PDB file of C-alpha atoms and ligand atoms in Angstrom:
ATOM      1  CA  UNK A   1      87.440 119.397 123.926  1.00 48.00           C
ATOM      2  CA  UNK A   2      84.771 121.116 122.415  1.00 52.00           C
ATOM      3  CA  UNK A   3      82.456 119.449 119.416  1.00 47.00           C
ATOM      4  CA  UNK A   4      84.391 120.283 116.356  1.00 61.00           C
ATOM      5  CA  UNK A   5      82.044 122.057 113.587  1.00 60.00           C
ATOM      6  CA  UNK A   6      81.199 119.056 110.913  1.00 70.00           C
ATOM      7  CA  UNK A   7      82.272 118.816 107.725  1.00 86.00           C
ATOM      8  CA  UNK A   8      85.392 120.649 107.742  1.00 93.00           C
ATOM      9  CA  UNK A   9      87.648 119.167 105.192  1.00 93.00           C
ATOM     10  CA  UNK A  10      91.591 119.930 105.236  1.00 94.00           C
ATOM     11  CA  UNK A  11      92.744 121.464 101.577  1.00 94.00           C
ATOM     12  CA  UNK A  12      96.107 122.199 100.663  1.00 95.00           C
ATOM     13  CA  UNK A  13      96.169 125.460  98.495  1.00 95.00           C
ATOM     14  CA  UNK A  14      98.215 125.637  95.193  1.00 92.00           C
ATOM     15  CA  UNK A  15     100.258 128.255  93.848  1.00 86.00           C
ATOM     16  CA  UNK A  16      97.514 130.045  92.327  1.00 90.00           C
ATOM     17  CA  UNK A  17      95.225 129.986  95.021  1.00 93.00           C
ATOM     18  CA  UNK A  18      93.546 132.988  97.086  1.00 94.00           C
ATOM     19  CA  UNK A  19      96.265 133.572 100.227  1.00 95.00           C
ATOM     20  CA  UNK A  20      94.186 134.261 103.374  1.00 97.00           C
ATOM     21  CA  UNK A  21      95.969 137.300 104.688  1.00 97.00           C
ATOM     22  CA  UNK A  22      93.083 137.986 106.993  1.00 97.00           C
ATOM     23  CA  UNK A  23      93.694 135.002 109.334  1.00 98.00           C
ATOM     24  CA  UNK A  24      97.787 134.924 108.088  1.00 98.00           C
ATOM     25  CA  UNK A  25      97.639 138.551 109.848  1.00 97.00           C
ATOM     26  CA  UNK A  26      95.524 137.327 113.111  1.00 97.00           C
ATOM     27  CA  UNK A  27      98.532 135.186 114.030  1.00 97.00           C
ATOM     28  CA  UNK A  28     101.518 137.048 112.387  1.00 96.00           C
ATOM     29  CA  UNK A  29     100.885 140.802 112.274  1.00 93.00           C
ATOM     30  CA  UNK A  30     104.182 141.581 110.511  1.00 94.00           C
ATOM     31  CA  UNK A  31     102.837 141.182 106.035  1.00 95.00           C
ATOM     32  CA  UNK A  32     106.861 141.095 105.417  1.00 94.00           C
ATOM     33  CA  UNK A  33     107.608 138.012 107.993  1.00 94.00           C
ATOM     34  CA  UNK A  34     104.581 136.402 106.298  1.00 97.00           C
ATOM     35  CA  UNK A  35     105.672 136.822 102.560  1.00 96.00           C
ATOM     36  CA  UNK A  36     109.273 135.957 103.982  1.00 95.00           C
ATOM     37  CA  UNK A  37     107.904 132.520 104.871  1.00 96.00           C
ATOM     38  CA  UNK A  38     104.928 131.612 102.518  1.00 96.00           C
ATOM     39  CA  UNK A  39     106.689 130.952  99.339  1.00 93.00           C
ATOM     40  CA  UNK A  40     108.685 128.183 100.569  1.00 95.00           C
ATOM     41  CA  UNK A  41     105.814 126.621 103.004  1.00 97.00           C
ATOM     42  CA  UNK A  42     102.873 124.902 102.039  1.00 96.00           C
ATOM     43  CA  UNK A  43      99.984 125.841 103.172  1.00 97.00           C
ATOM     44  CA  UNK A  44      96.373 123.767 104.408  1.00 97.00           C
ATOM     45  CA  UNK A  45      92.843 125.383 104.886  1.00 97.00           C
ATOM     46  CA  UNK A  46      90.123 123.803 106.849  1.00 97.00           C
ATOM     47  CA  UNK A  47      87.172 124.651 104.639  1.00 96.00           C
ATOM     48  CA  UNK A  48      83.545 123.860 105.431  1.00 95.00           C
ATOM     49  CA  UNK A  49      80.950 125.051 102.613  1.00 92.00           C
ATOM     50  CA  UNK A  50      83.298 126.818 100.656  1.00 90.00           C
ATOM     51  CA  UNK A  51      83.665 129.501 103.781  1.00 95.00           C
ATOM     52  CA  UNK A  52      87.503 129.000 104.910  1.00 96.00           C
ATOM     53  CA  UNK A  53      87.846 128.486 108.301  1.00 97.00           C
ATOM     54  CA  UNK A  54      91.019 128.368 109.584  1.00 98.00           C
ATOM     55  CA  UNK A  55      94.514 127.908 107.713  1.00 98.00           C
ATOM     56  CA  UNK A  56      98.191 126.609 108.715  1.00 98.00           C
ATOM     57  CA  UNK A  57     101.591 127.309 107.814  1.00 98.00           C
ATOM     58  CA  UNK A  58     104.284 124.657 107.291  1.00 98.00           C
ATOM     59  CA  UNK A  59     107.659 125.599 106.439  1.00 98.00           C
ATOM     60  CA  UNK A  60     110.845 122.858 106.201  1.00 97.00           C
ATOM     61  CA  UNK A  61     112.998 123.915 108.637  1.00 97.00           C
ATOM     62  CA  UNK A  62     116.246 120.742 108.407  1.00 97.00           C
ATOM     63  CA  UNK A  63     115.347 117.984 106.249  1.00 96.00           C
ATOM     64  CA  UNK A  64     114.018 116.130 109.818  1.00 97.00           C
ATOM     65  CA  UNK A  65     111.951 118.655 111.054  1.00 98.00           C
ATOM     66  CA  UNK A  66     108.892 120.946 110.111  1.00 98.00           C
ATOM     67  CA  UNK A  67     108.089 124.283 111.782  1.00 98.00           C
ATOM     68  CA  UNK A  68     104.530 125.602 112.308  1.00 98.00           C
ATOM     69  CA  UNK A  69     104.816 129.069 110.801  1.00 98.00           C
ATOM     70  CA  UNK A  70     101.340 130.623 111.139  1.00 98.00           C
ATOM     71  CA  UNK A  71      98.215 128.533 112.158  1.00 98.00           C
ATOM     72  CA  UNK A  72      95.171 130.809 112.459  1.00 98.00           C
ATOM     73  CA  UNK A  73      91.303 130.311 112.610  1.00 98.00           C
ATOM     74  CA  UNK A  74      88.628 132.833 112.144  1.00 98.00           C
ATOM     75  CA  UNK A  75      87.458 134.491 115.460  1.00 97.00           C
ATOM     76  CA  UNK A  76      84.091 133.335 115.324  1.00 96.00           C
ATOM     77  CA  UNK A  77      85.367 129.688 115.237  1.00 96.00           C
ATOM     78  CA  UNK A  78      87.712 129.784 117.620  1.00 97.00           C
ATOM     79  CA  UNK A  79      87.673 127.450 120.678  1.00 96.00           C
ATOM     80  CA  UNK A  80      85.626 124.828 118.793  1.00 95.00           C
ATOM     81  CA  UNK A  81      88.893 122.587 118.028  1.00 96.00           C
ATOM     82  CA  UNK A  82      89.467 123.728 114.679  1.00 96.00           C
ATOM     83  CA  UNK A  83      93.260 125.211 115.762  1.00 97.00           C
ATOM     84  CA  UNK A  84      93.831 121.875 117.828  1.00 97.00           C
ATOM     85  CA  UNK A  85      92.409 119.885 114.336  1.00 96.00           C
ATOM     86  CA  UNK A  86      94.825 121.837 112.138  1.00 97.00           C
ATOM     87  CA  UNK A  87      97.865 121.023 114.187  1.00 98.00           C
ATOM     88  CA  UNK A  88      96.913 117.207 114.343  1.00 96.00           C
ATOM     89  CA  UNK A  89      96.927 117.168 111.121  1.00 95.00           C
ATOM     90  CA  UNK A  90     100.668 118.708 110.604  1.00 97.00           C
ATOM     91  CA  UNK A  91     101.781 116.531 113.007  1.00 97.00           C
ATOM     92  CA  UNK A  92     100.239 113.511 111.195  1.00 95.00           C
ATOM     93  CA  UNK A  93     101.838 114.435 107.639  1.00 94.00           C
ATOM     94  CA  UNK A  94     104.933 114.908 109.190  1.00 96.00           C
ATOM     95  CA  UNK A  95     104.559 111.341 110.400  1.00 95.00           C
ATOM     96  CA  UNK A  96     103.632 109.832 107.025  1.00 94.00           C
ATOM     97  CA  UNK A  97     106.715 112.067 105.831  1.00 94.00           C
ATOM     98  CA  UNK A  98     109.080 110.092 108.505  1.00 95.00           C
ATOM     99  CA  UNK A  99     109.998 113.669 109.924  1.00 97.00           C
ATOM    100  CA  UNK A 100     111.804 113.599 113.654  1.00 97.00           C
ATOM    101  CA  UNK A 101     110.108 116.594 114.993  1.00 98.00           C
ATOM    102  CA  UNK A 102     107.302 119.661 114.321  1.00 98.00           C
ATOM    103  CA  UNK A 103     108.289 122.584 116.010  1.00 98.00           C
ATOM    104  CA  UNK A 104     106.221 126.070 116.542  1.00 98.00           C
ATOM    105  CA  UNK A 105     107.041 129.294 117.653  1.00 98.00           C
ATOM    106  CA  UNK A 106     105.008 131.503 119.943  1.00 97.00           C
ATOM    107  CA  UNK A 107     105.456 134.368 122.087  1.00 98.00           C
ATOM    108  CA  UNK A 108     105.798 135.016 126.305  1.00 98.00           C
ATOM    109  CA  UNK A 109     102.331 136.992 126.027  1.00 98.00           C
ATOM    110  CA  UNK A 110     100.542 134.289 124.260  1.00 97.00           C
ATOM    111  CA  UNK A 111      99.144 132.623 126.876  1.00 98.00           C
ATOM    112  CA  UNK A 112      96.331 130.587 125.411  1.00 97.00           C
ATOM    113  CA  UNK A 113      98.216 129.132 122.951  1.00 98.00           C
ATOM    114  CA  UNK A 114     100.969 128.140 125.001  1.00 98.00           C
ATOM    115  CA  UNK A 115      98.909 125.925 126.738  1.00 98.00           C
ATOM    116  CA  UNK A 116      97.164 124.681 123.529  1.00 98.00           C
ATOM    117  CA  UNK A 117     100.693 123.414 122.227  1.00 98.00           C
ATOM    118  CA  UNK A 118     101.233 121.514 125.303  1.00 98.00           C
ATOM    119  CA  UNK A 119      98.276 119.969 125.390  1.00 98.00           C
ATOM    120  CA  UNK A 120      99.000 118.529 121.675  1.00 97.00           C
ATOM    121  CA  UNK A 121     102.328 117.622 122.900  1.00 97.00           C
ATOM    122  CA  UNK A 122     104.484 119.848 122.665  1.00 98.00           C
ATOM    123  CA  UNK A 123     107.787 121.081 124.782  1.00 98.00           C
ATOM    124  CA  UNK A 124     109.102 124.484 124.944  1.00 98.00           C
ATOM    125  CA  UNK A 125     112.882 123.652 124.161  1.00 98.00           C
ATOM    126  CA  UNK A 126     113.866 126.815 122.956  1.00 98.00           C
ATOM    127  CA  UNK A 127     113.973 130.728 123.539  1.00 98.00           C
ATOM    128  CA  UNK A 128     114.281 133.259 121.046  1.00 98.00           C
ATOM    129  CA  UNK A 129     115.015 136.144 122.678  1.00 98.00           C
ATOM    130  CA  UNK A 130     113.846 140.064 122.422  1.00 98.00           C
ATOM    131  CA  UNK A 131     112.482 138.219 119.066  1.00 97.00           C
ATOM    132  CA  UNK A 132     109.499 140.519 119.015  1.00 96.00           C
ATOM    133  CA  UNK A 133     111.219 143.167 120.096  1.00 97.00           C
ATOM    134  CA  UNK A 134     113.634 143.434 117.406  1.00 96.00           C
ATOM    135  CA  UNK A 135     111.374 142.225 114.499  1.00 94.00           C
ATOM    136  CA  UNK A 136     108.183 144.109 115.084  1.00 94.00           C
ATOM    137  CA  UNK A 137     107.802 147.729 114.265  1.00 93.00           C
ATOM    138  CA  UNK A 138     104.608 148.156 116.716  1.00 94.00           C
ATOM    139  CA  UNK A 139     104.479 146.704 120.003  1.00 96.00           C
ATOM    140  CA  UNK A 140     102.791 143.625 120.739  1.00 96.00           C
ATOM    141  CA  UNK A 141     100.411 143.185 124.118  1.00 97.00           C
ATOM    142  CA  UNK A 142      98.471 140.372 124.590  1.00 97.00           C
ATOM    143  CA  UNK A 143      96.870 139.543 128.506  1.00 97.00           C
ATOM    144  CA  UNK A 144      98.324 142.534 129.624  1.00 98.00           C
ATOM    145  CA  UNK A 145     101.653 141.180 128.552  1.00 98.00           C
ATOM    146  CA  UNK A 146     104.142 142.783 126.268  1.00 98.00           C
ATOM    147  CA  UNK A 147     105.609 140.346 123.423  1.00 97.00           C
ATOM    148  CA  UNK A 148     108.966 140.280 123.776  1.00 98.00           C
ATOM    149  CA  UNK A 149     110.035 136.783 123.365  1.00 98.00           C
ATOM    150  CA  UNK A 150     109.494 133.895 120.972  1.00 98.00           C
ATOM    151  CA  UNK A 151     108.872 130.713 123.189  1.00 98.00           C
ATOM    152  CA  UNK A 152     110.514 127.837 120.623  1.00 98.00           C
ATOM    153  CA  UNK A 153     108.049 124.599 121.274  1.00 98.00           C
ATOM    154  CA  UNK A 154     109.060 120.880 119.948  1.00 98.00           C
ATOM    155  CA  UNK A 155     106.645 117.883 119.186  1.00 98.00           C
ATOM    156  CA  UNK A 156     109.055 114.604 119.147  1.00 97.00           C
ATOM    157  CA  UNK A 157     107.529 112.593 116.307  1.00 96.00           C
ATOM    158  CA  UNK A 158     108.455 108.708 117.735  1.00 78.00           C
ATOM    159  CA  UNK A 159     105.135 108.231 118.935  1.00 57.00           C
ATOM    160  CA  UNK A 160     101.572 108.799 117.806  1.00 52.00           C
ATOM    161  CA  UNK A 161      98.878 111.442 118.837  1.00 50.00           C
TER     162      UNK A 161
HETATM  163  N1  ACO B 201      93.886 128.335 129.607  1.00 72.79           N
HETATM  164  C1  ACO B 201      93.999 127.037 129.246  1.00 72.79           C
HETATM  165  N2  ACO B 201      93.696 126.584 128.047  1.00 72.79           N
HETATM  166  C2  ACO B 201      93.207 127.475 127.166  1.00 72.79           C
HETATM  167  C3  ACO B 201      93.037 128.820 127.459  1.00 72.79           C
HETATM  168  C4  ACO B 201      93.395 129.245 128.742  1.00 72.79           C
HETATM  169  N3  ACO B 201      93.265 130.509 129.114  1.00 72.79           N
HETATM  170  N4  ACO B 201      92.513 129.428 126.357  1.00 72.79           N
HETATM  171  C5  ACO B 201      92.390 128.498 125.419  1.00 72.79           C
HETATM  172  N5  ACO B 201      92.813 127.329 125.927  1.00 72.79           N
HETATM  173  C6  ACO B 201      92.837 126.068 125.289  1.00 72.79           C
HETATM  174  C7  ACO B 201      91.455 125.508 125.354  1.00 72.79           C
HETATM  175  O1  ACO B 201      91.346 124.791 126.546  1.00 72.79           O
HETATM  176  C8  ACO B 201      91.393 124.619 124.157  1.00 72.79           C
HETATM  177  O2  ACO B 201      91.790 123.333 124.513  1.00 72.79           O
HETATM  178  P1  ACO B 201      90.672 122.225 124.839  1.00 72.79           P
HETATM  179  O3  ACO B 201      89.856 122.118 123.593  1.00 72.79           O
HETATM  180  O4  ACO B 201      91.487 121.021 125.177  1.00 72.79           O
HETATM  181  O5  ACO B 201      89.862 122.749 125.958  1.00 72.79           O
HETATM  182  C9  ACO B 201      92.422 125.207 123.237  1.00 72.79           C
HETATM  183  O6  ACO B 201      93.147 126.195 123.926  1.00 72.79           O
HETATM  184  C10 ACO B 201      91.757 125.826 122.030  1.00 72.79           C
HETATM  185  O7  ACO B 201      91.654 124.789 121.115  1.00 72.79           O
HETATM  186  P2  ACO B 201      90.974 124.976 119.701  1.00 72.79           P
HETATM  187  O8  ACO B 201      89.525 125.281 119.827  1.00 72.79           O
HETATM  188  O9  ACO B 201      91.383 123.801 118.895  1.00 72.79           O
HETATM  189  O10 ACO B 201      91.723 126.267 119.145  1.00 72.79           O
HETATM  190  P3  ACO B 201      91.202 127.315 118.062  1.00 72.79           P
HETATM  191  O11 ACO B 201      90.382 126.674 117.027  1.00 72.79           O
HETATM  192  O12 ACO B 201      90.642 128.499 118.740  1.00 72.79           O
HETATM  193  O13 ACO B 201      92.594 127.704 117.400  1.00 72.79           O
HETATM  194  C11 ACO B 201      94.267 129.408 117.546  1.00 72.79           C
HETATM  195  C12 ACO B 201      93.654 128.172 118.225  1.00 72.79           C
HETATM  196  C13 ACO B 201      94.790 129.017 116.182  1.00 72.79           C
HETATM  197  C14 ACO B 201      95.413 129.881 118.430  1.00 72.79           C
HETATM  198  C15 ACO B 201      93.146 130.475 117.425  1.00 72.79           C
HETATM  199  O14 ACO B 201      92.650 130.808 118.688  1.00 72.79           O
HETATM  200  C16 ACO B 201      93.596 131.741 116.701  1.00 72.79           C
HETATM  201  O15 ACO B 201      93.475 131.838 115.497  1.00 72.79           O
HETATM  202  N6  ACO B 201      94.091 132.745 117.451  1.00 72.79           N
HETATM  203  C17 ACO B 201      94.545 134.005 116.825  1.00 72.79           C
HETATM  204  C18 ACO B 201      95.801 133.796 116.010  1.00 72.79           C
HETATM  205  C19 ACO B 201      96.931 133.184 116.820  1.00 72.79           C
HETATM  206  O16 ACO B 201      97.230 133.609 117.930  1.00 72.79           O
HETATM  207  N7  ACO B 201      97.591 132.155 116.226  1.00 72.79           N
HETATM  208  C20 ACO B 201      98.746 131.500 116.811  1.00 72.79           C
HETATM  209  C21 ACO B 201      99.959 132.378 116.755  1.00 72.79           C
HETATM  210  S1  ACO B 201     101.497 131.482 116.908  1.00 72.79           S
HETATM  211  C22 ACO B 201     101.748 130.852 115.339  1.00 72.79           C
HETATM  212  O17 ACO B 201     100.982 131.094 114.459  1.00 72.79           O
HETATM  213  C23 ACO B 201     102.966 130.015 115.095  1.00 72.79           C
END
């Protein structure tokens, strides 16, 4: 794992608060899939000298369980564990919030972050598919790799990080 930048704190934003579209669009490139999901989530920033970093997503899916909607850092922090911090974190408030499971979504072309899941702990127990596809005006490629599916990916919440 890389050294994390210091001083990052985790803030959650209010209702009145800037939305980061910038990064919102990095992970989720459809603006009407975002503003479908945003009202009803709440969303965390990792902030370090009032520059914002990186922000997630978290919408209630079932009473038990809380999906990862969007979680997206700025390209010129990536790959210092900022992404990996932001997740711990969801998975810990879900914790406190005796929540059975944290689920994300991802697609068949996003490599990187497929692995990055599982290595926090999560299993790919579902498959969404032609997701991208059929809710995407533009096509998607990432690695060479068309987006077609959404890879569904489960965190169990009965043990600890
Ligand atoms: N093979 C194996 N592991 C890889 C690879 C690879 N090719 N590429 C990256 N990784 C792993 C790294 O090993 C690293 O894990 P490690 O620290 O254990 O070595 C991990 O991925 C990256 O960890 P972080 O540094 O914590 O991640 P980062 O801060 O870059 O955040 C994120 C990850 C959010 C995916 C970021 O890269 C990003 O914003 N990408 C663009 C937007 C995006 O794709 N968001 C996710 C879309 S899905 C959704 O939002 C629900």
């Amino acid at each position: 794992m890389t050294a994390r930048p210091e001083k990052i704190k985790l803030v959650q934003l209010g209702k009145d608060d800037k939305v980061p579209y910038e990064l919102l669009l990095l992970a989720d490139p459809s603006k009407n899939l975002v503003d479908g999901y945003l009202k009803q989530s709440n969303i965390y920033i990792a902030r370090k000298d009032n520059e914002t970093l990186g922000v997630i997503v978290l919408f209630p899916l079932t009473p038990d369980t809380v999906e990862i909607k969007n979680v997206a850092v700025k390209p010129k922090y990536q790959g210092q564990g900022i992404g990996s911090l932001l997740i711990e974190k969801a998975i810990e408030a879900a914790i406190s919030n005796k929540l059975k499971s944290i689920c994300i979504g991802t697609a068949n072309s996003s490599v990187e972050q497929l692995c990055l899941y599982q290595k926090l702990g999560f299993e790919i127990t579902g498959l969404k598919k032609n997701f991208f596809t059929d809710n995407y005006t533009e096509p998607i490629y990432e690695n060479g790799i068309r987006a077609k599916h959404m890879l569904v990916l489960t965190r169990q919440l009965n043990d600890t990080l």
